[in-house]
Amino acid sequence: CSHTVTVLFILTCALVYVTLLEETPQDTAYNTKRGIVASILVFLCFGVTQAKDGPFTRPHPAYWRFWLCVTVVYELFLIFILFQTVHDGRQFMKYIDPKLGVPLPERDYGGNCLIYDPGNTSDPFHNIWDKMDGFVPAHFLGWYIKTLMIRDWWMCMIISVMFEFLEYSLEHQLPNFSECWWDHWIMDVLVCNGLGIYCGMKTLGWLSMKPYQWQGLWNIPTYKGKIKRIAFQFTPYSWVKFEWKPASNLRRWLAVLGIIFMFLLAELNTFYLKFVLWMPPEHYLVLLRLVFFVNVGGVAMREIYDFMDDPKFHKKLGQQAWLVAAITVTEFLIVVKYDPNTIMLPIPFFIMQCWILGILLILTWTLWRFFIR
């Protein structure tokens, strides 16, 4: 492991050194970008070799240290964007991709909600095919990975259903949230999200039942065994079953509510960020953000569970969990600053009544369960 980290360090230093030897063109913007990239590479190299290890060790501790440093870099980038003016922040995105910085219309998924349209004789099911875009497999894959993070069927279903209620509540702010009823509850909750959660729970069952062997690669006599050992390097070193038990005490109940709230806020940030920063949904930055949360979210959830389950041993919350929470809040602050008019659009009265009723029910149950009973 130490040799691998050393080689990575040498390669990064060599890359920076070769870059410095290149003939520097007299372009301020280009040189600034090169300097920022080189600085980030040096910081990532330092973090990969010197940062504190997290709870995961497979495929290699350096891999998770790398994502910890990427988390710091992303948070610093968000802070920089937060302190720009709205115009400068949007135009700054052109330094990343010249195609950005241009306002884009939001796609409305509502409109004609007929499953079978008799008026269209050539393709009466055209409304269904119009909804079948790249977000359908993304929904499935996203909820499959979220299930591996949360490791609880009830929490996943609650977050899935709650987000659909949030889309109903906020469709007056973002046209992208306007969908047909069957798109909300059949395609999203039952098909994409439900199938992703089901496959995720099956995978969790396999991970909890499979034998875990820690025999070294060179101690395995057969080539088949060596190949199998290499493949298992990308599976967990050991397995911990998450038992959240939200009703066991007030501390765990509030923690579970906080986890659900942060998950929903991070989901909303995905839509609002691309809206206020003028990024099309299919842009690679949107995909990179999702890949980022896939890698750091699992570590954060494990750190949260360890802190809740054994506070005597884990006396403080893990570093990745704190950074993910800070990133989620910073993204929300960017949304509030860049488009306060959209955020402050009044919620329809009947929707406000539903949310007040739901909050009162949660408060009433909390008082009854942990104080009165």
mmCIF file of N, CA and C in Angstrom, residues 5-6 8-9 43-51 62 65 69:
data_model
loop_
_atom_site.group_PDB
_atom_site.id
_atom_site.type_symbol
_atom_site.label_atom_id
_atom_site.label_comp_id
_atom_site.label_asym_id
_atom_site.label_seq_id
_atom_site.Cartn_x
_atom_site.Cartn_y
_atom_site.Cartn_z
ATOM 1 N N VAL A 5 1.070 4.386 -2.895
ATOM 2 C CA VAL A 5 0.930 5.806 -2.592
ATOM 3 C C VAL A 5 2.180 6.569 -3.020
ATOM 4 N N THR A 6 3.349 5.981 -2.817
ATOM 5 C CA THR A 6 4.596 6.637 -3.213
ATOM 6 C C THR A 6 4.670 6.835 -4.717
ATOM 7 N N LEU A 8 2.118 7.035 -6.741
ATOM 8 C CA LEU A 8 1.145 8.068 -7.089
ATOM 9 C C LEU A 8 1.697 9.458 -6.817
ATOM 10 N N PHE A 9 2.385 9.602 -5.709
ATOM 11 C CA PHE A 9 2.980 10.893 -5.370
ATOM 12 C C PHE A 9 4.035 11.303 -6.405
ATOM 13 N N PHE A 43 -2.463 19.574 -3.929
ATOM 14 C CA PHE A 43 -3.251 19.360 -2.715
ATOM 15 C C PHE A 43 -3.813 17.941 -2.655
ATOM 16 N N LEU A 44 -4.330 17.438 -3.795
ATOM 17 C CA LEU A 44 -4.846 16.078 -3.820
ATOM 18 C C LEU A 44 -3.750 15.068 -3.525
ATOM 19 N N CYS A 45 -2.580 15.315 -4.065
ATOM 20 C CA CYS A 45 -1.459 14.414 -3.809
ATOM 21 C C CYS A 45 -1.092 14.404 -2.328
ATOM 22 N N PHE A 46 -1.059 15.572 -1.713
ATOM 23 C CA PHE A 46 -0.769 15.646 -0.283
ATOM 24 C C PHE A 46 -1.839 14.917 0.526
ATOM 25 N N GLY A 47 -3.112 15.128 0.166
ATOM 26 C CA GLY A 47 -4.189 14.501 0.912
ATOM 27 C C GLY A 47 -4.202 12.992 0.766
ATOM 28 N N VAL A 48 -3.934 12.495 -0.435
ATOM 29 C CA VAL A 48 -3.930 11.057 -0.658
ATOM 30 C C VAL A 48 -2.862 10.374 0.186
ATOM 31 N N THR A 49 -1.756 11.053 0.407
ATOM 32 C CA THR A 49 -0.659 10.444 1.166
ATOM 33 C C THR A 49 -0.735 10.722 2.661
ATOM 34 N N GLN A 50 -1.374 11.836 3.075
ATOM 35 C CA GLN A 50 -1.286 12.254 4.468
ATOM 36 C C GLN A 50 -2.620 12.392 5.188
ATOM 37 N N ALA A 51 -3.746 12.389 4.482
ATOM 38 C CA ALA A 51 -5.040 12.604 5.138
ATOM 39 C C ALA A 51 -5.398 11.428 6.039
ATOM 40 N N ALA A 62 -6.206 4.838 0.033
ATOM 41 C CA ALA A 62 -5.857 6.054 -0.710
ATOM 42 C C ALA A 62 -7.005 6.514 -1.592
ATOM 43 N N ARG A 65 -9.236 8.513 0.660
ATOM 44 C CA ARG A 65 -8.564 9.772 1.012
ATOM 45 C C ARG A 65 -8.626 10.748 -0.158
ATOM 46 N N CYS A 69 -10.324 14.598 -0.133
ATOM 47 C CA CYS A 69 -9.699 15.840 -0.601
ATOM 48 C C CYS A 69 -10.517 16.495 -1.708
#
